Tab-separated table of C-alpha atoms in Angstrom:
chain	number	residue	atom	x	y	z
V	1	MET	CA	-12.781	13.865	-0.172
V	2	GLN	CA	-15.007	15.051	-2.774
V	3	GLU	CA	-18.381	13.577	-3.585
V	4	LEU	CA	-18.463	10.509	-5.434
V	5	ILE	CA	-20.601	10.976	-8.359
V	6	TYR	CA	-20.977	7.523	-9.019
V	7	GLY	CA	-21.716	5.266	-5.715
V	8	LEU	CA	-20.402	1.459	-4.681
V	9	HIS	CA	-24.033	-0.127	-6.816
V	10	ASP	CA	-24.583	2.850	-8.688
V	11	ARG	CA	-24.433	1.931	-12.749
V	12	PRO	CA	-22.627	4.784	-14.921
V	13	PRO	CA	-22.655	5.249	-18.896
V	14	VAL	CA	-20.113	2.308	-20.422
V	15	LYS	CA	-18.386	4.891	-22.054
V	16	GLU	CA	-18.046	6.228	-17.988
V	17	SER	CA	-17.130	3.092	-17.353
V	18	LEU	CA	-14.702	2.447	-20.413
V	19	PHE	CA	-12.663	5.411	-18.979
V	20	ALA	CA	-13.253	5.242	-15.739
V	21	GLY	CA	-11.961	0.985	-15.924
V	22	PHE	CA	-9.716	2.472	-18.141
V	23	GLN	CA	-7.426	4.957	-15.899
V	24	HIS	CA	-7.963	1.049	-13.024
V	25	LEU	CA	-6.084	-0.742	-15.347
V	26	MET	CA	-3.182	2.530	-16.084
V	27	ALA	CA	-2.416	2.280	-12.805
V	28	ILE	CA	-2.014	-1.500	-11.881
V	29	LEU	CA	-0.745	-1.961	-15.725
V	30	VAL	CA	2.870	-2.399	-14.480
V	31	ALA	CA	2.699	-4.047	-11.257
V	32	ILE	CA	0.887	-7.072	-12.342
V	33	ALA	CA	2.890	-7.880	-14.975
V	34	THR	CA	6.532	-6.087	-12.462
V	35	PRO	CA	6.859	-9.179	-10.035
V	36	PRO	CA	6.704	-11.923	-12.470
V	37	LEU	CA	9.959	-10.197	-14.417
V	38	ILE	CA	11.469	-10.223	-11.583
V	39	ILE	CA	11.020	-14.383	-10.587
V	40	SER	CA	11.770	-14.856	-14.463
V	41	SER	CA	14.810	-12.371	-14.330
V	42	ALA	CA	16.231	-13.792	-10.590
V	43	LEU	CA	15.584	-17.836	-11.070
V	44	ASN	CA	17.294	-17.733	-14.727
V	45	PHE	CA	13.566	-17.878	-16.800
V	46	ASP	CA	13.773	-18.407	-20.731
V	47	ALA	CA	11.057	-15.031	-22.639
V	48	SER	CA	8.201	-18.158	-23.039
V	49	THR	CA	8.507	-19.259	-19.685
V	50	THR	CA	8.809	-15.671	-18.459
V	51	ALA	CA	5.653	-14.176	-21.467
V	52	PHE	CA	3.014	-17.295	-20.046
V	53	LEU	CA	3.885	-16.075	-16.619
V	54	VAL	CA	3.259	-12.311	-17.040
V	55	SER	CA	-0.031	-13.374	-19.401
V	56	MET	CA	-1.383	-15.495	-16.778
V	57	ALA	CA	-1.307	-12.549	-14.568
V	58	PHE	CA	-2.543	-10.605	-15.599
V	59	PHE	CA	-5.052	-13.685	-16.343
V	60	ALA	CA	-5.654	-14.558	-12.645
V	61	SER	CA	-6.017	-10.572	-12.139
V	62	GLY	CA	-8.617	-10.248	-13.929
V	63	ILE	CA	-10.401	-13.360	-12.615
V	64	ALA	CA	-9.344	-11.911	-8.866
V	65	THR	CA	-10.766	-8.170	-9.529
V	66	PHE	CA	-14.315	-9.939	-10.361
V	67	VAL	CA	-13.877	-12.135	-7.751
V	68	GLN	CA	-13.849	-9.438	-5.439
V	69	CYS	CA	-15.921	-6.469	-6.795
V	70	ARG	CA	-18.703	-9.373	-7.653
V	71	ARG	CA	-18.463	-11.010	-4.526
V	72	VAL	CA	-19.989	-14.664	-4.939
V	73	GLY	CA	-21.409	-16.260	-2.595
V	74	PRO	CA	-19.232	-15.809	1.125
V	75	VAL	CA	-16.021	-14.535	-1.259
V	76	GLY	CA	-15.362	-10.842	-2.105
V	77	THR	CA	-15.998	-7.113	-0.525
V	78	GLY	CA	-18.421	-7.116	-3.075
V	79	MET	CA	-16.105	-3.663	-3.619
V	80	LEU	CA	-15.086	-1.783	-6.378
V	81	CYS	CA	-11.309	-3.537	-4.831
V	82	ILE	CA	-8.729	-4.386	-7.568
V	83	GLU	CA	-6.552	-7.293	-7.258
V	84	GLY	CA	-3.251	-8.096	-8.476
V	85	THR	CA	1.106	-10.072	-8.925
V	86	SER	CA	2.226	-8.680	-4.722
V	87	PHE	CA	5.118	-7.708	-4.848
V	88	SER	CA	5.997	-9.084	-0.714
V	89	PHE	CA	6.443	-12.243	-1.727
V	90	ILE	CA	8.678	-11.771	-4.657
V	91	GLY	CA	11.617	-13.077	-1.893
V	92	PRO	CA	10.225	-16.085	-0.470
V	93	ILE	CA	9.101	-17.428	-4.020
V	94	ILE	CA	12.955	-17.103	-5.094
V	95	THR	CA	15.144	-18.468	-2.846
V	96	ILE	CA	12.027	-21.303	-3.151
V	97	GLY	CA	12.161	-21.170	-7.132
V	98	ALA	CA	15.984	-21.752	-6.498
V	99	ILE	CA	15.150	-25.173	-4.265
V	100	GLY	CA	12.427	-26.342	-6.079
V	101	GLY	CA	11.772	-24.261	-8.983
V	102	LEU	CA	7.767	-23.456	-10.120
V	103	PRO	CA	6.322	-26.727	-9.337
V	104	MET	CA	7.686	-26.146	-5.551
V	105	ILE	CA	6.624	-22.492	-6.414
V	106	PHE	CA	2.994	-23.109	-6.980
V	107	GLY	CA	2.708	-26.395	-4.718
V	108	CYS	CA	3.493	-23.799	-1.807
V	109	CYS	CA	1.768	-20.431	-2.696
V	110	ILE	CA	-1.178	-22.683	-2.716
V	111	MET	CA	0.006	-24.243	0.254
V	112	ALA	CA	0.376	-21.077	2.097
V	113	ALA	CA	-2.523	-18.825	0.949
V	114	LEU	CA	-4.524	-21.594	3.201
V	115	VAL	CA	-3.111	-18.892	6.335
V	116	GLU	CA	-5.481	-15.794	4.693
V	117	VAL	CA	-8.055	-18.445	4.363
V	118	VAL	CA	-8.554	-19.257	8.712
V	119	ILE	CA	-7.399	-15.127	9.254
V	120	SER	CA	-10.159	-14.288	7.332
V	121	ARG	CA	-12.882	-16.568	9.260
V	122	LEU	CA	-9.764	-14.841	12.924
V	123	LEU	CA	-9.911	-11.397	11.701
V	124	LYS	CA	-9.924	-10.033	14.805
V	125	TYR	CA	-8.176	-11.572	16.740
V	126	THR	CA	-5.494	-12.137	14.762
V	127	ARG	CA	-4.897	-8.126	15.175
V	128	ARG	CA	-4.330	-8.383	17.919
V	129	ILE	CA	-1.113	-9.962	17.403
V	130	ILE	CA	-0.312	-8.667	14.376
V	131	THR	CA	-0.138	-5.261	15.395
V	132	PRO	CA	0.466	-1.921	13.203
V	133	LEU	CA	4.426	-2.553	14.687
V	134	VAL	CA	4.590	-5.468	13.182
V	135	SER	CA	2.564	-4.989	10.168
V	136	GLY	CA	4.888	-1.979	8.941
V	137	ILE	CA	8.593	-3.316	10.293
V	138	VAL	CA	7.370	-6.675	7.941
V	139	VAL	CA	6.484	-4.046	4.845
V	140	THR	CA	9.943	-2.852	5.513
V	141	LEU	CA	11.324	-5.832	5.620
V	142	ILE	CA	10.298	-6.029	2.200
V	143	GLY	CA	11.831	-3.013	0.387
V	144	LEU	CA	14.963	-3.352	2.460
V	145	CYS	CA	15.597	-7.219	0.560
V	146	LEU	CA	14.337	-6.923	-2.351
V	147	LEU	CA	16.939	-3.459	-3.522
V	148	LYS	CA	19.029	-6.139	-3.808
V	149	VAL	CA	17.314	-7.998	-6.099
V	150	GLY	CA	16.255	-4.169	-7.631
V	151	ILE	CA	19.617	-3.445	-8.009
V	152	THR	CA	21.047	-6.700	-9.600
V	153	ALA	CA	18.643	-6.056	-12.039
V	154	CYS	CA	20.218	-2.445	-12.549
V	155	GLY	CA	23.400	-4.114	-13.436
V	156	GLY	CA	21.825	-6.146	-16.071
V	157	GLY	CA	21.127	-9.562	-13.643
V	158	ALA	CA	22.010	-12.959	-13.402
V	159	ALA	CA	22.012	-13.269	-17.688
V	160	ALA	CA	25.558	-10.718	-17.577
V	161	ARG	CA	26.395	-11.859	-14.586
V	162	THR	CA	26.875	-14.923	-17.061
V	163	ASP	CA	28.153	-12.393	-19.735
V	164	GLY	CA	30.873	-10.748	-18.260
V	165	THR	CA	28.960	-7.790	-18.081
V	166	PHE	CA	27.362	-7.224	-14.904
V	167	GLY	CA	27.644	-3.809	-14.018
V	168	SER	CA	28.903	-2.099	-16.866
V	169	LEU	CA	27.805	1.524	-18.290
V	170	PRO	CA	25.326	0.643	-21.252
V	171	HIS	CA	23.513	-1.258	-18.305
V	172	LEU	CA	23.254	1.158	-15.461
V	173	ALA	CA	23.066	4.008	-17.874
V	174	LEU	CA	19.977	2.239	-18.529
V	175	ALA	CA	18.779	1.711	-15.454
V	176	GLY	CA	19.470	5.484	-14.244
V	177	LEU	CA	18.228	6.935	-17.456
V	178	VAL	CA	14.362	5.768	-15.892
V	179	ILE	CA	14.810	7.128	-12.942
V	180	VAL	CA	15.109	9.850	-13.841
V	181	THR	CA	12.452	10.311	-15.988
V	182	ILE	CA	10.224	7.944	-13.783
V	183	LEU	CA	11.533	11.477	-10.936
V	184	ILE	CA	10.767	14.197	-13.477
V	185	PHE	CA	7.036	12.970	-14.292
V	186	GLN	CA	6.811	12.167	-10.512
V	187	CYS	CA	7.092	15.890	-10.531
V	188	SER	CA	4.515	16.239	-12.648
V	189	GLY	CA	1.624	18.686	-12.019
V	190	ASN	CA	-0.721	16.995	-14.315
V	191	ARG	CA	-1.565	13.716	-12.020
V	192	PHE	CA	-2.484	11.263	-14.865
V	193	LEU	CA	1.186	11.462	-15.867
V	194	ARG	CA	2.060	11.513	-12.024
V	195	MET	CA	0.130	8.427	-11.872
V	196	GLY	CA	1.513	6.393	-15.290
V	197	SER	CA	6.295	7.797	-14.073
V	198	ILE	CA	6.063	4.423	-14.181
V	199	PHE	CA	4.894	2.876	-17.280
V	200	ILE	CA	6.263	5.886	-19.054
V	201	GLY	CA	10.088	5.147	-17.651
V	202	LEU	CA	9.964	1.858	-18.754
V	203	VAL	CA	9.004	3.287	-21.899
V	204	VAL	CA	11.549	5.438	-22.431
V	205	GLY	CA	13.841	3.040	-21.050
V	206	PHE	CA	13.448	0.313	-23.470
V	207	VAL	CA	13.740	3.087	-26.895
V	208	ALA	CA	17.145	3.622	-25.521
V	209	ALA	CA	17.298	0.297	-25.254
V	210	CYS	CA	16.332	-0.665	-28.333
V	211	PHE	CA	18.458	2.277	-29.962
V	212	MET	CA	21.727	0.127	-28.384
V	213	GLY	CA	20.791	-2.847	-29.900
V	214	MET	CA	19.895	-4.617	-25.958
V	215	VAL	CA	16.735	-5.496	-27.548
V	216	ASN	CA	16.616	-9.349	-27.668
V	217	LEU	CA	13.687	-9.539	-30.250
V	218	ASP	CA	15.506	-13.755	-31.688
V	219	SER	CA	14.512	-14.984	-28.801
V	220	VAL	CA	10.920	-14.051	-29.958
V	221	SER	CA	8.946	-17.555	-31.801
V	222	SER	CA	5.315	-15.660	-32.290
V	223	PHE	CA	3.833	-11.741	-30.988
V	224	GLY	CA	-0.387	-14.088	-32.316
V	225	GLY	CA	-2.390	-16.680	-31.694
V	226	VAL	CA	-3.611	-16.898	-28.624
V	227	ASN	CA	-3.053	-17.742	-24.063
V	228	ILE	CA	-4.130	-20.911	-22.897
V	229	PRO	CA	-4.538	-20.471	-19.560
V	230	VAL	CA	-3.599	-24.231	-18.965
V	231	PRO	CA	-4.102	-24.929	-14.704
V	232	LEU	CA	-0.953	-26.440	-12.957
V	233	LYS	CA	0.631	-26.483	-16.544
V	234	TYR	CA	4.178	-27.216	-14.351
V	235	GLY	CA	3.051	-29.043	-11.797
V	236	LEU	CA	3.077	-29.156	-7.892
V	237	LYS	CA	5.359	-29.687	-5.731
V	238	PHE	CA	5.633	-28.997	-1.912
V	239	ASP	CA	8.732	-27.793	0.774
V	240	ILE	CA	7.191	-27.858	4.636
V	241	SER	CA	9.627	-24.580	5.150
V	242	GLY	CA	8.342	-22.824	0.984
V	243	ILE	CA	4.470	-23.414	3.089
V	244	ILE	CA	6.190	-21.900	6.920
V	245	ALA	CA	8.050	-18.522	5.106
V	246	LEU	CA	5.331	-18.022	2.201
V	247	GLY	CA	2.358	-18.169	5.598
V	248	LEU	CA	3.529	-15.549	7.242
V	249	ILE	CA	3.462	-13.246	4.072
V	250	PHE	CA	-0.091	-13.517	3.755
V	251	MET	CA	-0.270	-12.829	7.675
V	252	ILE	CA	0.576	-9.895	6.467
V	253	THR	CA	-0.811	-10.093	3.241
V	254	ALA	CA	-3.934	-10.139	5.707
V	255	ILE	CA	-3.965	-7.450	7.613
V	256	GLU	CA	-2.819	-4.941	4.635
V	257	ALA	CA	-6.219	-6.500	2.732
V	258	TYR	CA	-8.157	-5.544	6.198
V	259	GLY	CA	-7.017	-2.179	6.199
V	260	ASP	CA	-7.116	-1.104	2.229
V	261	ILE	CA	-10.891	-2.343	2.787
V	262	THR	CA	-10.909	-0.118	5.521
V	263	ALA	CA	-10.128	2.932	3.481
V	264	ASN	CA	-11.774	1.915	0.281
V	265	SER	CA	-15.019	1.952	2.951
V	266	MET	CA	-14.634	5.264	3.876
V	267	ILE	CA	-13.821	6.889	0.357
V	268	SER	CA	-16.571	5.158	-0.886
V	269	GLY	CA	-18.565	6.646	1.439
V	270	GLU	CA	-19.272	2.873	3.786
V	271	PRO	CA	-19.534	2.166	6.762
V	272	VAL	CA	-16.103	1.179	8.458
V	273	GLU	CA	-17.961	-0.640	11.563
V	274	GLY	CA	-20.247	-2.850	12.601
V	275	ASP	CA	-21.858	-5.410	11.386
V	276	ILE	CA	-21.904	-5.559	7.963
V	277	PHE	CA	-17.706	-3.669	7.528
V	278	ILE	CA	-16.853	-6.669	9.299
V	279	LYS	CA	-18.693	-8.832	7.496
V	280	ARG	CA	-17.091	-7.059	4.051
V	281	ALA	CA	-13.844	-7.134	5.497
V	282	GLN	CA	-14.313	-10.482	5.948
V	283	ALA	CA	-14.936	-11.705	3.074
V	284	GLY	CA	-12.389	-9.384	1.668
V	285	VAL	CA	-9.578	-11.560	3.297
V	286	LEU	CA	-11.102	-14.306	2.164
V	287	GLY	CA	-11.076	-13.737	-1.201
V	288	ASP	CA	-8.000	-12.574	-0.949
V	289	GLY	CA	-6.702	-16.130	-0.246
V	290	CYS	CA	-9.436	-17.577	-2.386
V	291	ASN	CA	-7.971	-15.953	-5.708
V	292	SER	CA	-3.219	-17.316	-4.380
V	293	ILE	CA	-5.233	-20.635	-4.135
V	294	MET	CA	-6.784	-19.828	-7.653
V	295	SER	CA	-3.296	-18.068	-9.078
V	296	GLY	CA	-1.494	-20.347	-7.871
V	297	LEU	CA	-3.377	-23.101	-9.604
V	298	LEU	CA	-3.374	-20.885	-13.355
V	299	CYS	CA	0.750	-20.594	-12.708
V	300	ALA	CA	-0.121	-17.104	-11.615
V	301	PHE	CA	1.909	-15.816	-8.480
V	302	PRO	CA	-0.486	-14.681	-5.715
V	303	ASN	CA	-2.479	-11.459	-6.156
V	304	SER	CA	-3.800	-9.499	-2.768
V	305	ILE	CA	-5.324	-5.589	-3.577
V	306	PHE	CA	-3.780	-3.299	-4.867
V	307	ALA	CA	-3.927	-0.424	-2.907
V	308	GLN	CA	-3.564	3.026	-5.097
V	309	ASN	CA	-6.592	1.883	-7.392
V	310	ASN	CA	-8.089	3.699	-3.843
V	311	GLY	CA	-6.026	6.618	-4.269
V	312	MET	CA	-8.128	6.281	-8.348
V	313	ILE	CA	-11.183	6.239	-7.580
V	314	GLN	CA	-10.552	9.118	-4.694
V	315	LEU	CA	-9.834	10.970	-8.159
V	316	THR	CA	-11.987	10.188	-10.331
V	317	GLY	CA	-15.091	9.682	-7.517
V	318	VAL	CA	-16.028	6.546	-8.804
V	319	ALA	CA	-16.420	3.799	-6.301
V	320	SER	CA	-18.659	1.913	-8.864
V	321	ARG	CA	-18.329	-1.652	-8.431
V	322	TYR	CA	-19.857	-1.948	-11.423
V	323	VAL	CA	-16.753	-0.449	-12.690
V	324	GLY	CA	-14.596	-2.882	-11.632
V	325	TYR	CA	-16.401	-5.193	-13.929
V	326	TYR	CA	-14.646	-3.456	-17.325
V	327	VAL	CA	-10.866	-3.426	-15.136
V	328	ALA	CA	-11.638	-7.567	-14.671
V	329	GLY	CA	-12.552	-7.697	-18.797
V	330	PHE	CA	-9.164	-5.223	-20.105
V	331	LEU	CA	-7.183	-7.455	-17.647
V	332	VAL	CA	-8.654	-11.246	-19.287
V	333	LEU	CA	-8.017	-10.071	-21.805
V	334	LEU	CA	-4.070	-9.187	-21.557
V	335	GLY	CA	-3.851	-12.669	-20.794
V	336	LEU	CA	-4.733	-14.292	-23.378
V	337	PHE	CA	-3.309	-12.752	-26.271
V	338	PRO	CA	0.091	-14.059	-25.657
V	339	ALA	CA	2.317	-10.640	-27.795
V	340	VAL	CA	1.283	-9.050	-24.130
V	341	GLY	CA	3.169	-11.503	-22.263
V	342	VAL	CA	6.200	-11.302	-24.372
V	343	ALA	CA	6.156	-6.923	-25.370
V	344	PHE	CA	6.944	-7.180	-21.394
V	345	SER	CA	9.058	-10.038	-22.077
V	346	LEU	CA	11.355	-8.223	-23.937
V	347	ILE	CA	11.793	-4.905	-21.362
V	348	PRO	CA	15.982	-5.309	-20.924
V	349	THR	CA	16.462	-6.512	-17.173
V	350	ALA	CA	18.115	-3.158	-17.181
V	351	VAL	CA	15.413	-0.757	-17.594
V	352	LEU	CA	13.571	-3.132	-14.988
V	353	GLY	CA	16.403	-2.875	-12.759
V	354	GLY	CA	15.820	0.926	-12.578
V	355	ALA	CA	11.501	0.540	-12.015
V	356	THR	CA	11.588	-1.908	-9.491
V	357	LEU	CA	14.517	-0.315	-7.598
V	358	LEU	CA	12.224	3.228	-6.565
V	359	MET	CA	10.192	0.256	-6.348
V	360	PHE	CA	10.590	-1.639	-3.540
V	361	GLY	CA	12.779	2.072	-1.418
V	362	THR	CA	9.328	3.153	-1.926
V	363	VAL	CA	7.816	-0.362	-0.678
V	364	ALA	CA	10.439	0.212	2.339
V	365	ALA	CA	8.935	4.097	2.859
V	366	ALA	CA	5.572	2.944	3.234
V	367	GLY	CA	5.864	1.227	6.212
V	368	VAL	CA	8.969	3.786	7.694
V	369	ARG	CA	5.541	5.122	7.190
V	370	ILE	CA	4.297	2.647	10.200
V	371	ILE	CA	6.639	2.914	12.107
V	372	ALA	CA	5.327	6.091	12.250
V	373	SER	CA	2.594	5.589	12.841
V	374	HIS	CA	2.579	3.241	15.574
V	375	ASP	CA	4.196	5.174	19.679
V	376	ILE	CA	7.624	4.581	18.996
V	377	ASP	CA	8.886	4.148	23.260
V	378	ARG	CA	11.835	1.432	24.443
V	379	LYS	CA	9.615	-2.110	24.565
V	380	ALA	CA	8.721	-1.314	20.898
V	381	THR	CA	12.255	0.677	20.051
V	382	LEU	CA	13.840	-3.239	20.815
V	383	VAL	CA	11.539	-4.367	18.723
V	384	ILE	CA	11.697	-2.915	15.969
V	385	ALA	CA	16.461	-3.668	16.111
V	386	LEU	CA	15.853	-6.836	16.571
V	387	SER	CA	13.681	-7.399	13.581
V	388	PHE	CA	15.915	-5.686	11.671
V	389	ALA	CA	18.893	-6.679	13.080
V	390	THR	CA	17.819	-10.319	12.548
V	391	GLY	CA	15.746	-9.689	8.782
V	392	LEU	CA	19.023	-7.953	7.603
V	393	GLY	CA	22.129	-9.727	8.900
V	394	VAL	CA	20.871	-13.735	7.306
V	395	GLU	CA	20.404	-11.831	4.661
V	396	LEU	CA	23.803	-9.823	4.733
V	397	GLN	CA	25.462	-13.065	6.060
V	398	PRO	CA	23.282	-16.104	5.025
V	399	GLU	CA	26.171	-17.970	6.247
V	400	ILE	CA	24.898	-17.918	9.421
V	401	LEU	CA	22.421	-20.659	8.279
V	402	SER	CA	24.753	-23.439	7.051
V	403	GLN	CA	24.501	-25.871	9.970
V	404	LEU	CA	20.930	-25.737	10.591
V	405	PRO	CA	19.040	-28.352	8.759
V	406	GLU	CA	17.357	-27.594	5.897
V	407	THR	CA	13.949	-27.402	6.886
V	408	LEU	CA	15.245	-24.500	9.395
V	409	ARG	CA	17.704	-23.061	6.587
V	410	ASN	CA	15.238	-23.261	4.267
V	411	ILE	CA	12.491	-21.630	6.849
V	412	PHE	CA	15.028	-18.206	7.288
V	413	ALA	CA	16.874	-17.910	4.130
V	414	SER	CA	14.931	-14.847	3.736
V	415	GLY	CA	14.891	-11.916	6.395
V	416	ILE	CA	11.208	-10.952	5.216
V	417	THR	CA	10.595	-14.423	7.280
V	418	THR	CA	13.319	-14.116	9.741
V	419	GLY	CA	12.510	-10.685	10.532
V	420	GLY	CA	8.561	-11.380	10.402
V	421	LEU	CA	8.341	-14.075	12.982
V	422	THR	CA	11.050	-12.461	14.888
V	423	ALA	CA	8.475	-9.626	14.986
V	424	ILE	CA	5.685	-11.499	15.977
V	425	VAL	CA	7.124	-12.914	19.038
V	426	THR	CA	9.368	-9.900	20.786
V	427	ASN	CA	5.699	-8.402	19.984
V	428	VAL	CA	3.947	-10.659	21.601
V	429	VAL	CA	6.468	-11.467	24.592
V	430	ILE	CA	6.968	-7.596	25.359
V	431	ARG	CA	2.945	-7.825	25.733
V	432	LEU	CA	3.033	-9.840	28.171
V	433	LYS	CA	5.134	-9.532	30.511
V	434	GLU	CA	3.348	-5.264	30.287
């Protein structure tokens, strides 16, 4: 690891802080905007709703990042931890949205986030249940189950199904162009081009779509003005099956956050064990949960600590938490201006599909790496096999749940939930028999 230029409590000059903050912003910009875009496309929201959800994703991420970096009371790590909209929740949110729309999505997200709040107080115990093997299985399932969403977007999404153009050559060509562009820049020797490859791919795809006449400017009423956040704009509804499904993801997110905080502490030259570290980790996981509740109130989807920013700290040698204030400021400003959300909402579904297909594949690959880090003996093989069989099984054949009561059907409709619960229960049962 390179020597740090600025440590956790150092205050870099404004110019250097702005530059370091802007680099962090470029690493997360697309990742924050993508989940609301995917969810909006899957649920066929109109352009104005999509733009507002993207804007609120930036705004909520800015507040969440400030809380993590500043530490407000017992909430937040007090480190350079950047928060953003999490990909992990996309599958269950789409399922819930199809049942009860945005009110039910935000109601379930707010209630389920309490799971992570509770886990933050019981962190050392939950880590014995949600082991690296279980986490790896769930992360892999998240990526694999979302591939269906990504490939549907490549074909043009719900709108293309309606107008009969789904899977047409223009849609597939755009998705392919984005994928090829990202791969080219990923192979670049310049690390900044590699980090910006997804953003560049989307820009190239968007420009190509403009030339092909596939960008619909008629849906835009205005690029101007200021977005005033409206808490509970869409109201709240609650559904026990949706809360349970999202609660499982919050359990896994809590353990992932613990890992990200550990990596951040190590890179920042801070302790990774002892009382100071444990308090910091608990405060960070608590911050994740509280920030997700705040996000739901602001009509944004759940937030979590972004792992990619740990790599940025290592690249720049700047671990100062004060840089996080600048990142938070950038994100809040992006959320306040409707033009940002509108610009992202104009991206054709096929262009977004090319980028998300790679992203989801990367998520699945990350899960495989976590599993591979575990000693895969006969019992671990059984846990993996049964979890993938049930999780992918309900995704491939959802009719298998048709005879169950509605509440159970809604809980197990997501392969992530079904496979994740199977992994937790099977892993515990096998351990009890050891």
